[in-house]
PDB file of C-alpha atoms and ligand atoms in Angstrom:
ATOM      1  CA  MET K   1      38.370 -26.314   3.150  1.00 40.00           C
ATOM      2  CA  ASP K   2      36.883 -27.912   0.335  1.00 43.00           C
ATOM      3  CA  LYS K   3      33.202 -29.172   0.130  1.00 42.00           C
ATOM      4  CA  ARG K   4      33.630 -32.325   1.154  1.00 43.00           C
ATOM      5  CA  ALA K   5      35.526 -31.291   4.188  1.00 42.00           C
ATOM      6  CA  LEU K   6      33.018 -28.374   4.967  1.00 48.00           C
ATOM      7  CA  GLN K   7      30.042 -31.142   4.661  1.00 43.00           C
ATOM      8  CA  GLY K   8      32.047 -33.129   6.658  1.00 41.00           C
ATOM      9  CA  LYS K   9      32.174 -30.537   9.172  1.00 43.00           C
ATOM     10  CA  LEU K  10      28.870 -29.769   9.035  1.00 38.00           C
ATOM     11  CA  GLY K  11      26.887 -33.300   8.797  1.00 35.00           C
ATOM     12  CA  ARG K  12      23.503 -33.690   8.100  1.00 31.00           C
ATOM     13  CA  ARG K  13      21.067 -30.839   7.903  1.00 31.00           C
ATOM     14  CA  GLN K  14      18.520 -30.274  10.859  1.00 29.00           C
ATOM     15  CA  PHE K  15      15.444 -28.107   9.632  1.00 27.00           C
ATOM     16  CA  ALA K  16      13.684 -25.884  12.008  1.00 30.00           C
ATOM     17  CA  GLY K  17      11.193 -26.209   9.390  1.00 32.00           C
ATOM     18  CA  ARG K  18       8.535 -23.929   7.484  1.00 33.00           C
ATOM     19  CA  ALA K  19       6.740 -22.918  10.424  1.00 33.00           C
ATOM     20  CA  ALA K  20       9.794 -21.412  12.057  1.00 33.00           C
ATOM     21  CA  ALA K  21      10.604 -19.512   8.945  1.00 35.00           C
ATOM     22  CA  THR K  22       7.054 -17.872   9.211  1.00 36.00           C
ATOM     23  CA  ALA K  23       6.775 -17.330  12.770  1.00 34.00           C
ATOM     24  CA  GLY K  24       6.955 -13.520  13.788  1.00 39.00           C
ATOM     25  CA  ILE K  25       4.963 -10.226  13.639  1.00 43.00           C
ATOM     26  CA  SER K  26       1.594 -11.217  12.369  1.00 41.00           C
ATOM     27  CA  LEU K  27       0.240  -8.746   9.779  1.00 42.00           C
ATOM     28  CA  LEU K  28      -2.346 -10.940   8.168  1.00 38.00           C
ATOM     29  CA  ALA K  29      -3.871 -10.217   4.736  1.00 37.00           C
ATOM     30  CA  THR K  30      -3.734  -6.854   2.768  1.00 41.00           C
ATOM     31  CA  PRO K  31      -6.175  -4.796   4.461  1.00 37.00           C
ATOM     32  CA  GLY K  32      -4.916  -6.021   7.793  1.00 39.00           C
ATOM     33  CA  LEU K  33      -1.296  -5.067   6.273  1.00 51.00           C
ATOM     34  CA  ALA K  34      -2.422  -1.369   6.347  1.00 43.00           C
ATOM     35  CA  ILE K  35      -3.692  -1.508   9.811  1.00 35.00           C
ATOM     36  CA  GLY K  36      -0.532  -3.682  10.834  1.00 44.00           C
ATOM     37  CA  ALA K  37       1.634  -1.110   9.105  1.00 43.00           C
ATOM     38  CA  GLY K  38       0.507   1.498  11.102  1.00 43.00           C
ATOM     39  CA  LYS K  39       0.625  -0.603  14.598  1.00 45.00           C
ATOM     40  CA  GLY K  40       4.028  -1.806  13.689  1.00 45.00           C
ATOM     41  CA  ALA K  41       4.955   1.526  13.125  1.00 47.00           C
ATOM     42  CA  ASP K  42       4.603   2.375  17.009  1.00 48.00           C
ATOM     43  CA  SER K  43       5.605  -1.188  18.475  1.00 58.00           C
ATOM     44  CA  GLU K  44       8.772  -2.076  19.246  1.00 70.00           C
ATOM     45  CA  SER K  45       8.458  -5.891  17.248  1.00 83.00           C
ATOM     46  CA  VAL K  46      11.041  -6.450  14.960  1.00 93.00           C
ATOM     47  CA  GLY K  47      11.277  -9.799  12.783  1.00 94.00           C
ATOM     48  CA  PRO K  48       9.903 -11.491  10.009  1.00 93.00           C
ATOM     49  CA  ILE K  49       6.276 -10.505   8.988  1.00 92.00           C
ATOM     50  CA  SER K  50       3.947 -13.644   8.843  1.00 90.00           C
ATOM     51  CA  LEU K  51       2.577 -13.626   5.582  1.00 93.00           C
ATOM     52  CA  PRO K  52      -0.651 -15.765   4.758  1.00 93.00           C
ATOM     53  CA  GLU K  53       0.473 -18.459   2.916  1.00 92.00           C
ATOM     54  CA  GLY K  54      -0.447 -19.190  -0.971  1.00 93.00           C
ATOM     55  CA  ALA K  55       0.651 -20.125  -4.173  1.00 94.00           C
ATOM     56  CA  ALA K  56       1.306 -17.576  -7.296  1.00 96.00           C
ATOM     57  CA  PHE K  57      -1.852 -17.219  -9.167  1.00 96.00           C
ATOM     58  CA  THR K  58      -0.503 -16.410 -12.493  1.00 96.00           C
ATOM     59  CA  PRO K  59       0.571 -19.406 -14.485  1.00 95.00           C
ATOM     60  CA  GLY K  60       4.303 -20.379 -15.800  1.00 96.00           C
ATOM     61  CA  VAL K  61       5.962 -19.279 -12.212  1.00 97.00           C
ATOM     62  CA  TYR K  62       7.736 -22.046 -10.713  1.00 96.00           C
ATOM     63  CA  VAL K  63       8.680 -22.690  -7.136  1.00 96.00           C
ATOM     64  CA  ASP K  64      12.118 -23.938  -6.395  1.00 96.00           C
ATOM     65  CA  GLN K  65      12.241 -25.714  -3.278  1.00 95.00           C
ATOM     66  CA  ARG K  66      15.939 -25.647  -2.226  1.00 92.00           C
ATOM     67  CA  ALA K  67      15.767 -23.218   0.222  1.00 93.00           C
ATOM     68  CA  ARG K  68      13.463 -22.542   3.456  1.00 92.00           C
ATOM     69  CA  LYS K  69      11.210 -20.184   1.924  1.00 94.00           C
ATOM     70  CA  PRO K  70      10.034 -20.256  -2.075  1.00 96.00           C
ATOM     71  CA  ILE K  71      12.460 -19.147  -4.497  1.00 97.00           C
ATOM     72  CA  TYR K  72      10.230 -17.674  -7.402  1.00 97.00           C
ATOM     73  CA  LEU K  73      11.621 -18.583 -10.824  1.00 97.00           C
ATOM     74  CA  PRO K  74      10.340 -18.314 -14.514  1.00 96.00           C
ATOM     75  CA  GLY K  75       8.978 -21.730 -15.193  1.00 95.00           C
ATOM     76  CA  ALA K  76      10.055 -23.613 -18.705  1.00 91.00           C
ATOM     77  CA  ASN K  77       7.407 -22.504 -20.726  1.00 88.00           C
ATOM     78  CA  ALA K  78       7.095 -19.279 -18.923  1.00 94.00           C
ATOM     79  CA  GLY K  79       5.737 -16.337 -21.029  1.00 94.00           C
ATOM     80  CA  TYR K  80       6.002 -12.554 -20.616  1.00 96.00           C
ATOM     81  CA  ALA K  81       3.652 -12.242 -17.514  1.00 97.00           C
ATOM     82  CA  ALA K  82       5.235 -15.292 -15.847  1.00 97.00           C
ATOM     83  CA  HIS K  83       8.880 -13.948 -16.341  1.00 97.00           C
ATOM     84  CA  ALA K  84       7.530 -10.479 -14.850  1.00 98.00           C
ATOM     85  CA  VAL K  85       5.634 -12.084 -12.063  1.00 98.00           C
ATOM     86  CA  SER K  86       8.295 -14.270 -10.906  1.00 98.00           C
ATOM     87  CA  GLU K  87      11.104 -11.636 -10.838  1.00 98.00           C
ATOM     88  CA  VAL K  88       8.854  -9.212  -9.010  1.00 98.00           C
ATOM     89  CA  LEU K  89       7.684 -12.204  -6.517  1.00 98.00           C
ATOM     90  CA  PHE K  90      11.498 -12.819  -5.900  1.00 98.00           C
ATOM     91  CA  TRP K  91      12.499  -9.444  -5.466  1.00 98.00           C
ATOM     92  CA  THR K  92       9.996  -8.240  -3.519  1.00 98.00           C
ATOM     93  CA  ASP K  93      10.414 -10.620  -0.978  1.00 98.00           C
ATOM     94  CA  GLN K  94      14.365 -10.039  -0.711  1.00 98.00           C
ATOM     95  CA  LEU K  95      13.669  -6.439  -0.545  1.00 98.00           C
ATOM     96  CA  MET K  96      10.837  -6.933   2.316  1.00 98.00           C
ATOM     97  CA  GLU K  97      13.629  -8.923   4.266  1.00 98.00           C
ATOM     98  CA  HIS K  98      16.204  -6.137   3.658  1.00 98.00           C
ATOM     99  CA  GLY K  99      14.091  -3.854   5.511  1.00 98.00           C
ATOM    100  CA  MET K 100      13.664  -6.704   8.315  1.00 98.00           C
ATOM    101  CA  PHE K 101      17.633  -7.052   8.448  1.00 98.00           C
ATOM    102  CA  ILE K 102      18.111  -3.535   8.697  1.00 98.00           C
ATOM    103  CA  ALA K 103      15.823  -3.104  11.656  1.00 98.00           C
ATOM    104  CA  LEU K 104      17.415  -5.856  13.329  1.00 97.00           C
ATOM    105  CA  LEU K 105      20.681  -4.476  12.941  1.00 97.00           C
ATOM    106  CA  MET K 106      19.634  -0.973  14.484  1.00 98.00           C
ATOM    107  CA  PRO K 107      18.824  -1.700  17.988  1.00 96.00           C
ATOM    108  CA  GLY K 108      18.098   0.704  20.757  1.00 95.00           C
ATOM    109  CA  ASP K 109      16.250   4.240  21.308  1.00 95.00           C
ATOM    110  CA  ARG K 110      18.695   6.009  19.726  1.00 96.00           C
ATOM    111  CA  LEU K 111      18.088   4.159  16.294  1.00 98.00           C
ATOM    112  CA  ARG K 112      14.218   4.258  16.805  1.00 97.00           C
ATOM    113  CA  GLY K 113      13.819   6.785  13.582  1.00 97.00           C
ATOM    114  CA  PRO K 114      15.921   4.793  11.047  1.00 98.00           C
ATOM    115  CA  ARG K 115      14.770   1.541  12.189  1.00 98.00           C
ATOM    116  CA  SER K 116      10.977   2.549  11.651  1.00 97.00           C
ATOM    117  CA  GLU K 117      11.604   3.814   8.319  1.00 97.00           C
ATOM    118  CA  ALA K 118      13.226   0.227   7.715  1.00 98.00           C
ATOM    119  CA  ARG K 119      10.398  -1.446   9.090  1.00 97.00           C
ATOM    120  CA  GLN K 120       7.791   0.507   7.059  1.00 97.00           C
ATOM    121  CA  PHE K 121       9.555  -0.567   3.864  1.00 98.00           C
ATOM    122  CA  GLN K 122       9.434  -4.203   5.047  1.00 98.00           C
ATOM    123  CA  MET K 123       5.931  -3.801   5.424  1.00 97.00           C
ATOM    124  CA  THR K 124       5.672  -1.937   1.758  1.00 98.00           C
ATOM    125  CA  PHE K 125       7.168  -4.527  -0.057  1.00 98.00           C
ATOM    126  CA  ALA K 126       5.221  -7.594   1.875  1.00 98.00           C
ATOM    127  CA  GLY K 127       2.565  -5.422   0.310  1.00 97.00           C
ATOM    128  CA  HIS K 128       3.744  -5.441  -3.296  1.00 98.00           C
ATOM    129  CA  PHE K 129       4.547  -9.334  -2.776  1.00 98.00           C
ATOM    130  CA  LEU K 130       1.350 -10.155  -1.876  1.00 98.00           C
ATOM    131  CA  SER K 131      -0.096  -8.051  -4.678  1.00 97.00           C
ATOM    132  CA  ALA K 132       1.890 -10.056  -7.123  1.00 98.00           C
ATOM    133  CA  ARG K 133       1.252 -13.564  -5.782  1.00 97.00           C
ATOM    134  CA  ASP K 134      -2.485 -13.191  -4.977  1.00 97.00           C
ATOM    135  CA  ARG K 135      -3.884 -12.297  -8.631  1.00 96.00           C
ATOM    136  CA  GLY K 136      -3.321 -14.030 -11.879  1.00 96.00           C
ATOM    137  CA  TYR K 137      -1.890 -11.335 -14.357  1.00 97.00           C
ATOM    138  CA  ARG K 138      -1.774 -11.460 -18.088  1.00 95.00           C
ATOM    139  CA  ASP K 139       0.607 -10.064 -20.743  1.00 95.00           C
ATOM    140  CA  ASP K 140      -1.451  -6.727 -20.981  1.00 93.00           C
ATOM    141  CA  GLY K 141      -2.250  -6.421 -17.423  1.00 95.00           C
ATOM    142  CA  LEU K 142       1.298  -5.885 -15.823  1.00 96.00           C
ATOM    143  CA  SER K 143       2.055  -2.146 -15.794  1.00 95.00           C
ATOM    144  CA  SER K 144       0.253  -0.986 -12.778  1.00 96.00           C
ATOM    145  CA  LEU K 145       2.059  -3.638 -10.796  1.00 97.00           C
ATOM    146  CA  LEU K 146       5.520  -3.191 -12.388  1.00 98.00           C
ATOM    147  CA  LEU K 147       5.392   0.869 -11.935  1.00 97.00           C
ATOM    148  CA  SER K 148       3.833   0.902  -8.430  1.00 97.00           C
ATOM    149  CA  THR K 149       6.565  -1.463  -7.248  1.00 98.00           C
ATOM    150  CA  ARG K 150       9.221   0.445  -9.121  1.00 98.00           C
ATOM    151  CA  ALA K 151       8.294   3.796  -7.436  1.00 98.00           C
ATOM    152  CA  ASP K 152       8.903   2.535  -3.846  1.00 98.00           C
ATOM    153  CA  VAL K 153      11.983   0.317  -4.852  1.00 98.00           C
ATOM    154  CA  LEU K 154      13.270   3.898  -5.809  1.00 98.00           C
ATOM    155  CA  GLN K 155      12.177   5.488  -2.243  1.00 98.00           C
ATOM    156  CA  PHE K 156      14.072   2.295  -0.728  1.00 98.00           C
ATOM    157  CA  ILE K 157      17.369   2.983  -2.959  1.00 98.00           C
ATOM    158  CA  GLU K 158      16.886   6.454  -1.488  1.00 98.00           C
ATOM    159  CA  TYR K 159      17.077   5.718   1.910  1.00 98.00           C
ATOM    160  CA  LYS K 160      19.682   2.628   1.428  1.00 98.00           C
ATOM    161  CA  ARG K 161      22.060   5.176   0.273  1.00 98.00           C
ATOM    162  CA  ARG K 162      21.283   7.942   2.700  1.00 98.00           C
ATOM    163  CA  MET K 163      21.985   5.346   5.586  1.00 98.00           C
ATOM    164  CA  GLN K 164      25.326   4.305   3.728  1.00 98.00           C
ATOM    165  CA  ARG K 165      26.358   7.554   3.798  1.00 98.00           C
ATOM    166  CA  ALA K 166      25.493   8.190   7.246  1.00 98.00           C
ATOM    167  CA  GLN K 167      27.046   5.148   8.362  1.00 98.00           C
ATOM    168  CA  GLU K 168      30.319   5.839   6.644  1.00 98.00           C
ATOM    169  CA  ALA K 169      30.383   9.580   8.023  1.00 98.00           C
ATOM    170  CA  GLY K 170      29.914   7.883  11.326  1.00 97.00           C
ATOM    171  CA  THR K 171      26.738  10.059  12.061  1.00 98.00           C
ATOM    172  CA  LEU K 172      24.717   6.896  12.098  1.00 98.00           C
ATOM    173  CA  LYS K 173      26.050   4.234  14.403  1.00 97.00           C
ATOM    174  CA  SER K 174      23.979   1.257  13.653  1.00 98.00           C
ATOM    175  CA  LEU K 175      25.346  -2.331  13.323  1.00 98.00           C
ATOM    176  CA  VAL K 176      24.946  -2.256   9.525  1.00 98.00           C
ATOM    177  CA  TRP K 177      28.249  -2.285   7.481  1.00 98.00           C
ATOM    178  CA  PRO K 178      28.642   0.200   4.664  1.00 98.00           C
ATOM    179  CA  LEU K 179      29.021  -2.692   2.169  1.00 98.00           C
ATOM    180  CA  PHE K 180      26.068  -4.251   3.091  1.00 98.00           C
ATOM    181  CA  PHE K 181      23.806  -1.176   2.563  1.00 98.00           C
ATOM    182  CA  ASP K 182      25.944  -0.726  -0.773  1.00 98.00           C
ATOM    183  CA  HIS K 183      25.087  -4.092  -1.688  1.00 98.00           C
ATOM    184  CA  ILE K 184      21.294  -4.171  -0.799  1.00 98.00           C
ATOM    185  CA  ALA K 185      21.077  -0.809  -2.817  1.00 98.00           C
ATOM    186  CA  ARG K 186      22.814  -2.561  -5.987  1.00 98.00           C
ATOM    187  CA  GLU K 187      20.317  -5.236  -5.750  1.00 98.00           C
ATOM    188  CA  ALA K 188      17.519  -2.504  -5.571  1.00 98.00           C
ATOM    189  CA  GLU K 189      18.955  -0.504  -8.484  1.00 98.00           C
ATOM    190  CA  ARG K 190      19.540  -3.329 -10.254  1.00 98.00           C
ATOM    191  CA  PHE K 191      15.685  -4.441  -9.489  1.00 98.00           C
ATOM    192  CA  ALA K 192      14.326  -1.115 -10.733  1.00 98.00           C
ATOM    193  CA  ASP K 193      16.311  -1.352 -14.286  1.00 98.00           C
ATOM    194  CA  ARG K 194      14.648  -4.814 -14.730  1.00 98.00           C
ATOM    195  CA  LEU K 195      11.406  -3.436 -13.927  1.00 98.00           C
ATOM    196  CA  ALA K 196      11.726  -0.700 -16.319  1.00 97.00           C
ATOM    197  CA  LEU K 197      12.872  -3.282 -18.959  1.00 97.00           C
ATOM    198  CA  LEU K 198       9.761  -5.450 -17.959  1.00 97.00           C
ATOM    199  CA  ALA K 199       7.378  -2.418 -17.908  1.00 96.00           C
ATOM    200  CA  GLN K 200       8.479  -2.103 -21.864  1.00 95.00           C
ATOM    201  CA  GLY K 201       7.632  -5.643 -22.484  1.00 93.00           C
ATOM    202  CA  SER K 202      11.067  -6.964 -22.307  1.00 92.00           C
ATOM    203  CA  ALA K 203      12.010 -10.138 -19.980  1.00 92.00           C
ATOM    204  CA  ALA K 204      15.264 -10.633 -21.812  1.00 93.00           C
ATOM    205  CA  LEU K 205      18.591 -10.900 -19.810  1.00 95.00           C
ATOM    206  CA  GLN K 206      21.966 -10.126 -21.336  1.00 94.00           C
ATOM    207  CA  SER K 207      24.675 -12.515 -20.361  1.00 93.00           C
ATOM    208  CA  ASP K 208      27.569  -9.706 -19.623  1.00 93.00           C
ATOM    209  CA  GLU K 209      24.958  -7.847 -17.348  1.00 95.00           C
ATOM    210  CA  VAL K 210      23.910 -11.082 -15.367  1.00 96.00           C
ATOM    211  CA  ALA K 211      27.668 -12.168 -15.143  1.00 95.00           C
ATOM    212  CA  ALA K 212      28.771  -8.583 -14.057  1.00 95.00           C
ATOM    213  CA  PHE K 213      25.795  -8.167 -11.379  1.00 97.00           C
ATOM    214  CA  TRP K 214      25.585 -11.539  -9.747  1.00 97.00           C
ATOM    215  CA  THR K 215      29.762 -12.203  -9.294  1.00 96.00           C
ATOM    216  CA  THR K 216      29.898  -9.369  -7.455  1.00 97.00           C
ATOM    217  CA  ILE K 217      26.870  -9.702  -5.388  1.00 98.00           C
ATOM    218  CA  MET K 218      28.175 -13.470  -4.531  1.00 97.00           C
ATOM    219  CA  ALA K 219      31.634 -12.112  -3.772  1.00 97.00           C
ATOM    220  CA  ASP K 220      29.782  -9.715  -1.254  1.00 97.00           C
ATOM    221  CA  HIS K 221      27.950 -12.366   0.359  1.00 97.00           C
ATOM    222  CA  LEU K 222      31.047 -14.482   1.063  1.00 97.00           C
ATOM    223  CA  GLU K 223      32.604 -11.826   2.542  1.00 97.00           C
ATOM    224  CA  PHE K 224      29.452 -11.349   4.786  1.00 97.00           C
ATOM    225  CA  VAL K 225      29.715 -14.898   5.655  1.00 96.00           C
ATOM    226  CA  ALA K 226      33.473 -14.459   6.513  1.00 97.00           C
ATOM    227  CA  HIS K 227      32.918 -11.755   8.734  1.00 97.00           C
ATOM    228  CA  LEU K 228      30.041 -13.206  10.516  1.00 97.00           C
ATOM    229  CA  LEU K 229      31.376 -16.635  11.233  1.00 96.00           C
ATOM    230  CA  ASP K 230      33.197 -17.279  15.013  1.00 96.00           C
ATOM    231  CA  PRO K 231      36.647 -15.499  14.455  1.00 97.00           C
ATOM    232  CA  GLN K 232      38.288 -19.292  15.529  1.00 96.00           C
ATOM    233  CA  GLU K 233      36.470 -20.825  12.540  1.00 96.00           C
ATOM    234  CA  ARG K 234      39.647 -20.002  10.695  1.00 97.00           C
ATOM    235  CA  ALA K 235      39.436 -22.562   8.045  1.00 95.00           C
ATOM    236  CA  LEU K 236      35.866 -21.559   7.359  1.00 95.00           C
ATOM    237  CA  VAL K 237      36.747 -18.096   7.338  1.00 96.00           C
ATOM    238  CA  ALA K 238      39.678 -18.556   4.803  1.00 97.00           C
ATOM    239  CA  ASP K 239      37.605 -20.782   2.777  1.00 95.00           C
ATOM    240  CA  ALA K 240      34.832 -18.065   2.324  1.00 96.00           C
ATOM    241  CA  LYS K 241      37.254 -15.206   1.559  1.00 97.00           C
ATOM    242  CA  ALA K 242      39.250 -17.374  -0.877  1.00 96.00           C
ATOM    243  CA  ARG K 243      35.878 -17.898  -2.616  1.00 95.00           C
ATOM    244  CA  ALA K 244      34.950 -14.260  -2.645  1.00 96.00           C
ATOM    245  CA  GLU K 245      38.662 -13.464  -4.088  1.00 96.00           C
ATOM    246  CA  GLN K 246      37.851 -16.249  -6.852  1.00 94.00           C
ATOM    247  CA  LEU K 247      34.335 -14.716  -7.560  1.00 95.00           C
ATOM    248  CA  TYR K 248      35.721 -10.630  -7.739  1.00 94.00           C
ATOM    249  CA  GLN K 249      38.385 -12.201 -10.346  1.00 93.00           C
ATOM    250  CA  THR K 250      35.455 -13.535 -12.260  1.00 90.00           C
ATOM    251  CA  HIS K 251      34.043 -10.184 -12.234  1.00 89.00           C
ATOM    252  CA  ALA K 252      37.297  -8.288 -13.418  1.00 87.00           C
ATOM    253  CA  HIS K 253      38.377 -10.863 -16.240  1.00 89.00           C
ATOM    254  CA  ARG K 254      34.765 -12.660 -17.349  1.00 83.00           C
ATOM    255  CA  VAL K 255      34.402 -16.575 -18.024  1.00 87.00           C
ATOM    256  CA  GLY K 256      32.162 -18.192 -20.393  1.00 88.00           C
ATOM    257  CA  SER K 257      28.702 -19.261 -19.231  1.00 87.00           C
ATOM    258  CA  GLY K 258      29.543 -22.993 -18.514  1.00 91.00           C
ATOM    259  CA  GLN K 259      32.035 -22.014 -16.029  1.00 91.00           C
ATOM    260  CA  LEU K 260      29.897 -19.212 -14.941  1.00 92.00           C
ATOM    261  CA  ALA K 261      27.074 -21.835 -14.112  1.00 93.00           C
ATOM    262  CA  THR K 262      29.667 -24.328 -12.395  1.00 94.00           C
ATOM    263  CA  MET K 263      30.385 -21.390 -10.058  1.00 93.00           C
ATOM    264  CA  ALA K 264      26.723 -20.881  -9.383  1.00 93.00           C
ATOM    265  CA  ASP K 265      26.179 -24.465  -8.241  1.00 95.00           C
ATOM    266  CA  GLU K 266      29.494 -23.988  -6.072  1.00 95.00           C
ATOM    267  CA  VAL K 267      28.149 -21.160  -4.568  1.00 94.00           C
ATOM    268  CA  ILE K 268      24.734 -23.070  -3.836  1.00 95.00           C
ATOM    269  CA  ASP K 269      26.449 -25.559  -2.350  1.00 95.00           C
ATOM    270  CA  PHE K 270      28.771 -23.760  -0.105  1.00 94.00           C
ATOM    271  CA  LYS K 271      25.877 -21.602   0.884  1.00 92.00           C
ATOM    272  CA  THR K 272      23.438 -25.012   2.025  1.00 93.00           C
ATOM    273  CA  ALA K 273      26.342 -26.574   3.790  1.00 92.00           C
ATOM    274  CA  ALA K 274      26.907 -23.172   6.039  1.00 90.00           C
ATOM    275  CA  GLU K 275      23.098 -23.073   6.505  1.00 88.00           C
ATOM    276  CA  HIS K 276      22.883 -26.649   7.590  1.00 90.00           C
ATOM    277  CA  GLY K 277      25.898 -26.071   9.821  1.00 91.00           C
ATOM    278  CA  ILE K 278      24.546 -23.179  11.453  1.00 88.00           C
ATOM    279  CA  GLU K 279      21.184 -24.391  11.981  1.00 87.00           C
ATOM    280  CA  ALA K 280      22.738 -27.751  13.422  1.00 91.00           C
ATOM    281  CA  GLY K 281      24.753 -25.677  15.769  1.00 90.00           C
ATOM    282  CA  GLN K 282      28.108 -27.136  13.995  1.00 94.00           C
ATOM    283  CA  ILE K 283      29.462 -24.126  13.053  1.00 94.00           C
ATOM    284  CA  LYS K 284      30.242 -21.067  15.386  1.00 95.00           C
ATOM    285  CA  SER K 285      28.528 -17.748  13.670  1.00 96.00           C
ATOM    286  CA  ILE K 286      26.487 -14.778  14.046  1.00 95.00           C
ATOM    287  CA  ILE K 287      24.728 -15.416  10.910  1.00 94.00           C
ATOM    288  CA  ASP K 288      20.762 -15.345  11.162  1.00 91.00           C
ATOM    289  CA  PRO K 289      19.391 -18.388   9.800  1.00 89.00           C
ATOM    290  CA  SER K 290      16.920 -15.898   7.645  1.00 92.00           C
ATOM    291  CA  LEU K 291      20.075 -14.289   6.225  1.00 94.00           C
ATOM    292  CA  ALA K 292      21.766 -17.887   5.312  1.00 93.00           C
ATOM    293  CA  ASP K 293      18.094 -18.731   3.799  1.00 93.00           C
ATOM    294  CA  HIS K 294      18.330 -15.142   2.011  1.00 95.00           C
ATOM    295  CA  VAL K 295      21.686 -15.454   0.270  1.00 96.00           C
ATOM    296  CA  LEU K 296      21.134 -19.162  -0.545  1.00 95.00           C
ATOM    297  CA  ARG K 297      17.801 -17.873  -2.636  1.00 97.00           C
ATOM    298  CA  GLU K 298      19.913 -15.225  -4.428  1.00 97.00           C
ATOM    299  CA  ALA K 299      22.327 -18.063  -5.490  1.00 96.00           C
ATOM    300  CA  VAL K 300      19.728 -19.767  -6.828  1.00 96.00           C
ATOM    301  CA  ARG K 301      18.239 -16.983  -8.853  1.00 97.00           C
ATOM    302  CA  PHE K 302      22.045 -16.438  -9.946  1.00 96.00           C
ATOM    303  CA  SER K 303      21.934 -19.841 -11.209  1.00 96.00           C
ATOM    304  CA  ASP K 304      18.579 -19.685 -13.043  1.00 96.00           C
ATOM    305  CA  GLU K 305      19.633 -16.519 -14.636  1.00 96.00           C
ATOM    306  CA  VAL K 306      22.998 -17.501 -15.779  1.00 94.00           C
ATOM    307  CA  ARG K 307      21.461 -20.725 -17.975  1.00 92.00           C
ATOM    308  CA  ARG K 308      18.485 -18.613 -18.988  1.00 91.00           C
ATOM    309  CA  ALA K 309      20.890 -15.670 -20.264  1.00 92.00           C
ATOM    310  CA  GLY K 310      23.152 -18.267 -22.216  1.00 75.00           C
TER     311      GLY K 310
HETATM  312 FE1  FE2 E 401      22.396  -9.957  -1.768  1.00 57.03          FE
END
């Protein structure tokens, strides 16, 4: 199904709105977050953390509004600090949600242990996100933010890879696919590498690395979409799989940055249309709206990085 046909099927977007996006567990403010983390670990509530509203203090951080949640990007004239802070904001938000998705996909008493670890990571990255957002950073004052975040990213990678191995071995029986653990581990590994580079003072992106990383990430997303659609959404399942295959091919053979930018825009359009269709009840699926929004934000970040890497 082409984009026009997809949008015809989907119709106009119906927003649940930001209030719905932020409703959930209330663990407000940084001191409360620590208290909330303790409480949260004992209670059974699983879902989004409702963070206090706020804008990034560091000048030069741009917020793209194409998704339900803000997408943090460096602005046109961003210096080193704004590049670093926007990248930390973007990925700590994503890693916080990885913790939530994993917890949501580990139901029941049997999975209480690994679920509680996932929720702890969700809260840890909420804390890093707030640290990055609610302070104005200068070029010479970033190392503790970058290094303390990186230390927890490494812990989360260890958890994701451990869970992946257990799920593959059949000793963990969660609803998380091994590919999903692998995917979110790769995202965290790339973030850890970027944090190390940023800590050395470099915010530069290498076009080959950007292409290699994001084409596989985008292809995986389309595979996830294909497998979370209702089996009878045959045309959409086939469309998502065909788009995934095209991105895997792009990963293997490489294309120019202009073509890559066009592909990024097509992925954004597809995901936006899919999110609208799910919200409006026009597409049958088990795709959580917050997962649809999560992958849309990554597509926007992909598009931004392709253009910046040149
Ligand atoms: Fe992803």
